[in-house]
Coordinates of C-alpha atoms and ligand atoms in Angstrom, one line a residue:
M77 CA 0.0 0.0 0.0
S78 CA 1.4 3.4 -0.9
P79 CA 1.8 6.0 1.8
T80 CA -1.1 8.0 0.4
T81 CA -3.4 5.0 0.2
E82 CA -2.5 4.1 3.7
A83 CA -3.2 7.7 4.9
I84 CA -6.6 7.5 3.3
T85 CA -7.7 4.1 4.4
Q86 CA -6.4 4.5 8.0
Q87 CA -8.0 7.9 8.4
S88 CA -9.7 7.9 11.7
L89 CA -7.9 9.9 14.3
P90 CA -5.0 12.2 13.3
K91 CA -1.6 10.8 14.1
H92 CA 0.1 14.2 14.1
V93 CA -1.6 17.4 15.3
A94 CA -0.1 20.9 15.4
I95 CA -1.5 23.9 17.1
I96 CA -0.9 27.6 16.7
M97 CA -1.7 28.6 20.2
D98 CA -2.9 32.1 19.6
G99 CA -5.0 34.6 21.6
N100 CA -3.3 34.7 25.0
G101 CA -2.9 38.5 24.9
R102 CA -6.5 39.2 23.9
W103 CA -7.7 36.8 26.5
A104 CA -5.9 38.7 29.2
Q105 CA -6.8 42.1 27.9
A106 CA -10.5 41.2 27.8
Q107 CA -10.2 40.9 31.6
G108 CA -8.3 44.1 32.0
K109 CA -5.1 42.2 32.8
P110 CA -1.6 42.5 31.2
R111 CA -0.9 40.3 28.2
V112 CA 1.6 38.1 30.1
F113 CA -1.3 36.9 32.3
G114 CA -2.7 35.2 29.2
H115 CA 0.6 33.5 28.5
K116 CA 0.7 32.1 32.1
R117 CA -2.9 30.8 31.7
G118 CA -2.0 29.4 28.4
V119 CA 0.3 26.9 30.1
E120 CA -2.8 25.3 31.7
A121 CA -4.3 24.8 28.2
V122 CA -1.0 23.1 27.1
R123 CA -1.2 20.7 30.0
E124 CA -4.8 19.9 29.1
S125 CA -4.0 19.4 25.4
V126 CA -1.1 17.1 26.2
K127 CA -3.3 15.0 28.5
F128 CA -6.0 14.8 25.8
C129 CA -3.5 13.6 23.1
R130 CA -2.2 11.0 25.5
K131 CA -5.7 9.8 26.2
L132 CA -6.5 9.5 22.4
G133 CA -3.2 7.9 21.6
I134 CA -2.2 10.6 19.2
Q135 CA 1.5 10.1 18.2
S136 CA 2.7 13.6 17.8
L137 CA 1.6 17.0 19.1
T138 CA 3.5 20.1 17.9
L139 CA 2.8 23.3 19.7
F140 CA 3.8 26.8 18.3
A141 CA 5.1 28.5 21.4
F142 CA 7.3 31.3 20.0
S143 CA 7.8 32.2 16.4
S144 CA 11.0 33.6 14.8
E145 CA 9.0 36.8 14.4
N146 CA 7.9 37.1 18.0
W147 CA 11.3 38.7 18.9
R148 CA 9.7 41.9 17.5
R149 CA 7.4 42.1 20.5
P150 CA 8.1 44.5 23.4
E151 CA 11.2 43.5 25.3
D152 CA 9.4 42.8 28.6
E153 CA 6.9 40.5 26.9
V154 CA 9.8 38.5 25.2
S155 CA 11.7 38.2 28.5
T156 CA 8.6 37.1 30.4
L157 CA 8.0 34.5 27.7
M158 CA 11.6 33.2 28.0
E159 CA 11.2 33.0 31.8
L160 CA 8.0 31.2 31.5
F161 CA 9.5 28.7 29.1
M162 CA 12.4 28.1 31.5
M163 CA 10.0 27.7 34.4
V164 CA 7.7 25.3 32.6
L165 CA 10.7 23.2 31.3
S166 CA 11.9 22.8 34.9
S167 CA 8.5 22.1 36.5
E168 CA 6.9 19.8 33.8
V169 CA 9.7 17.7 32.5
K170 CA 9.7 15.1 35.3
K171 CA 5.9 14.6 34.9
L172 CA 6.3 14.3 31.1
H173 CA 9.0 11.7 31.6
K174 CA 6.9 9.8 34.0
N175 CA 4.1 9.8 31.4
N176 CA 6.5 8.4 28.8
V177 CA 6.3 11.6 26.7
K178 CA 9.2 12.4 24.4
L179 CA 9.9 16.1 24.5
Q180 CA 11.6 17.9 21.6
I181 CA 12.2 21.6 21.0
V182 CA 11.9 22.4 17.3
G183 CA 13.5 25.7 16.1
D184 CA 16.7 27.7 16.2
V185 CA 17.6 27.4 19.9
S186 CA 21.0 29.1 19.4
R187 CA 19.4 32.5 20.0
F188 CA 18.3 31.4 23.5
S189 CA 20.3 32.1 26.7
D190 CA 23.0 29.5 27.5
K191 CA 21.0 28.5 30.6
L192 CA 17.8 27.9 28.6
Q193 CA 19.7 25.9 25.9
E194 CA 21.2 23.8 28.7
R195 CA 17.7 23.1 30.1
V196 CA 16.4 22.2 26.7
A197 CA 19.3 19.8 26.1
Q198 CA 18.7 18.2 29.6
A199 CA 14.9 17.8 29.0
Q200 CA 15.5 16.2 25.6
A201 CA 18.2 13.9 26.8
L202 CA 16.0 12.7 29.8
T203 CA 13.0 11.9 27.6
K204 CA 14.6 10.8 24.4
N205 CA 13.9 7.1 24.7
N206 CA 10.3 7.5 25.7
T207 CA 7.8 5.8 23.4
G208 CA 4.6 7.6 24.2
L209 CA 3.4 10.9 22.8
C210 CA 6.0 13.0 21.0
L211 CA 5.6 16.5 22.2
N212 CA 7.3 19.0 19.9
I213 CA 7.5 22.6 21.2
A214 CA 8.2 25.0 18.3
A215 CA 10.3 27.8 19.8
N216 CA 12.1 30.4 17.7
Y217 CA 10.7 28.4 14.9
G218 CA 9.8 29.7 11.4
G219 CA 8.6 27.6 8.5
Q220 CA 10.9 29.5 6.1
W221 CA 13.9 28.9 8.6
D222 CA 13.0 25.2 8.5
I223 CA 13.2 25.0 4.7
A224 CA 16.4 27.1 4.7
Q225 CA 18.1 24.9 7.3
A226 CA 17.2 21.8 5.3
A227 CA 18.6 23.4 2.1
K228 CA 21.8 24.2 4.1
Q229 CA 22.2 20.5 5.1
V230 CA 21.7 19.3 1.6
A231 CA 24.1 21.9 0.2
T232 CA 26.8 20.8 2.6
K233 CA 26.4 17.2 1.5
V234 CA 26.7 18.3 -2.2
Q235 CA 29.8 20.3 -1.3
Q236 CA 31.3 17.2 0.4
G237 CA 30.6 15.1 -2.7
K238 CA 28.1 12.9 -0.8
L239 CA 25.2 14.0 -3.1
Q240 CA 24.8 15.3 -6.6
P241 CA 22.5 18.3 -7.4
S242 CA 20.5 15.8 -9.5
D243 CA 19.8 13.8 -6.3
I244 CA 17.8 16.7 -4.9
S245 CA 14.1 15.8 -4.8
E246 CA 11.1 16.6 -2.6
E247 CA 11.7 13.3 -0.8
L248 CA 15.4 14.1 -0.2
L249 CA 14.6 17.6 1.1
S250 CA 11.8 16.2 3.2
E251 CA 14.3 14.0 5.0
H252 CA 16.1 17.2 6.3
I253 CA 13.0 19.1 7.4
C254 CA 12.2 19.2 11.1
M255 CA 10.2 16.2 12.5
H256 CA 10.7 14.1 9.3
D257 CA 11.1 11.1 11.5
Q258 CA 7.5 11.5 12.9
A259 CA 4.1 10.9 11.3
P260 CA 3.2 13.4 8.6
L261 CA 1.1 16.4 9.8
D262 CA -2.6 15.5 9.6
L263 CA -4.3 18.4 11.3
L264 CA -3.2 22.0 11.9
V265 CA -5.3 24.0 14.4
R266 CA -5.2 27.7 15.0
T267 CA -7.0 29.2 17.9
G268 CA -7.7 32.9 18.4
G269 CA -9.8 33.5 15.2
D270 CA -7.1 34.7 12.7
L271 CA -7.0 32.9 9.4
R272 CA -3.3 32.6 8.6
I273 CA -0.3 30.3 9.1
S274 CA 2.1 32.9 10.5
N275 CA 5.2 31.1 9.1
F276 CA 4.5 27.9 11.0
L277 CA 4.9 24.5 9.4
L278 CA 5.0 25.6 5.7
W279 CA 6.5 22.4 4.3
Q280 CA 4.8 19.9 6.7
A281 CA 1.3 21.5 6.1
A282 CA 1.3 20.6 2.4
Y283 CA -1.6 18.1 2.9
A284 CA -2.7 18.8 6.5
E285 CA -6.3 19.6 7.2
L286 CA -6.7 23.1 8.5
Y287 CA -9.0 24.0 11.4
F288 CA -9.5 27.5 12.7
T289 CA -11.5 28.4 15.8
E290 CA -12.4 31.7 17.5
T291 CA -11.6 30.2 20.9
L292 CA -8.7 32.0 22.5
W293 CA -5.8 29.7 23.5
P294 CA -6.3 29.9 27.3
D295 CA -10.0 28.7 26.8
F296 CA -9.0 25.8 24.5
N297 CA -9.9 22.8 26.6
E298 CA -10.6 19.1 26.0
H299 CA -14.1 19.9 24.5
A300 CA -12.7 22.4 22.1
F301 CA -9.9 20.0 21.1
A302 CA -12.5 17.2 20.7
D303 CA -14.5 19.5 18.3
A304 CA -11.4 19.9 16.2
I305 CA -10.8 16.2 16.1
A306 CA -14.5 15.5 15.2
C307 CA -14.2 18.0 12.4
F308 CA -11.1 16.3 11.1
V309 CA -12.7 12.9 11.2
S310 CA -15.7 14.1 9.1
R311 CA -13.5 15.4 6.3
E312 CA -12.7 13.6 3.1
R313 CA -8.9 13.8 2.4
R314 CA -8.3 13.2 -1.3
F315 CA -4.5 13.8 -1.7
G316 CA -5.1 14.8 -5.4
C317 CA -7.4 11.9 -6.2
T318 CA -11.1 12.1 -7.0
G319 CA -13.9 11.5 -4.5
E320 CA -14.8 8.3 -6.4
Q321 CA -11.3 6.9 -6.1
I322 CA -11.4 7.6 -2.4
K323 CA -14.7 5.8 -2.0
Q324 CA -13.4 2.8 -3.9
L325 CA -10.3 2.7 -1.7
L326 CA -12.4 2.9 1.5
A327 CA -14.7 0.1 0.2
Q328 CA -11.8 -2.3 -0.4
Ligands
LIG602 C1 0.1 33.6 21.3 O1 -0.8 34.5 21.8 C2 1.3 33.4 22.1 C3 2.5 33.8 21.5 C4 2.7 34.3 20.3 C5 3.7 33.7 22.3 P1 -0.6 36.1 21.5 O2 0.4 36.7 22.5 O3 -0.2 36.3 20.1 O4 -2.0 36.6 21.8 P2 -2.8 37.7 20.9 O5 -2.9 37.1 19.5 O6 -2.1 39.0 20.9 O7 -4.2 37.7 21.5
LIG603 C1 1.8 32.9 16.0 O1 1.0 33.9 16.6 C2 2.9 32.5 16.8 C3 2.5 31.7 18.0 C4 1.3 31.3 18.4 C5 3.6 31.3 18.8 P1 1.3 35.4 16.4 O2 0.3 36.1 17.3 O3 2.7 35.8 16.6 O4 0.9 35.6 14.9 P2 0.6 36.9 14.0 O5 1.8 37.9 14.3 O6 -0.7 37.5 14.5 O7 0.5 36.5 12.6
LIG604 MG1 -1.3 36.5 18.4

């Protein structure tokens, strides 16, 4: 069975879900609180989403925590986000490990403080052999950065004579894109009501189902997540085929 056929016939629950966790600032501002209050409450929604994915047996959950463009925010918001990231890494890692979760930070971590990079490395090392949910936290991540870093790896191999330019194909480049060793992205959710991708998983989203909700991230609970999954399950994914072909495949 080809990977596409397999994806169609096995389509029940998504294997890989990614979420653009947006709306923290507006959630806080609606209550007359500073934006950072929303980021802190957002951590609770992260815990709930991780728990829900574990319960459903989803293989990978990728959360957009900080984009390569978010450095443009006011300095105090950026530093609060970094502190929060540091705190959450320290406080949650043991529990994630106990729950067999494999934690990976996806993005250019070189711009983070040495201390934060150290925590990231420790957390990844501790959980690297876990076999349950793969939790990918996208931090200083950009979809364009991801494609560029893949191109850089491939160019290096060409320079070293390990590859010929004619070897470069979609498949080859795919093998250098972040999370290539995990299930392909099935469902991309964005909370907070905006209808854009904001430079998230540009390559990986090629055939993902998109789901947008007005719900602000701190309010995104198990029920809201279940609605997104139910919507995904009701969709017909055609991967370029016709509806008739899909029906035939499913009838086999
Ligand atoms: C998403 O919420 C969290 C980060 C980008 C870190 P926002 O902070 O973008 O919240 P809104 O969109 O301004 O409400
Ligand atoms: C996307 O949200 C990034 C994260 C959720 C981490 P933004 O709030 O930064 O997106 P834009 O700027 O509105 O497109
Ligand atoms: Mg936003």
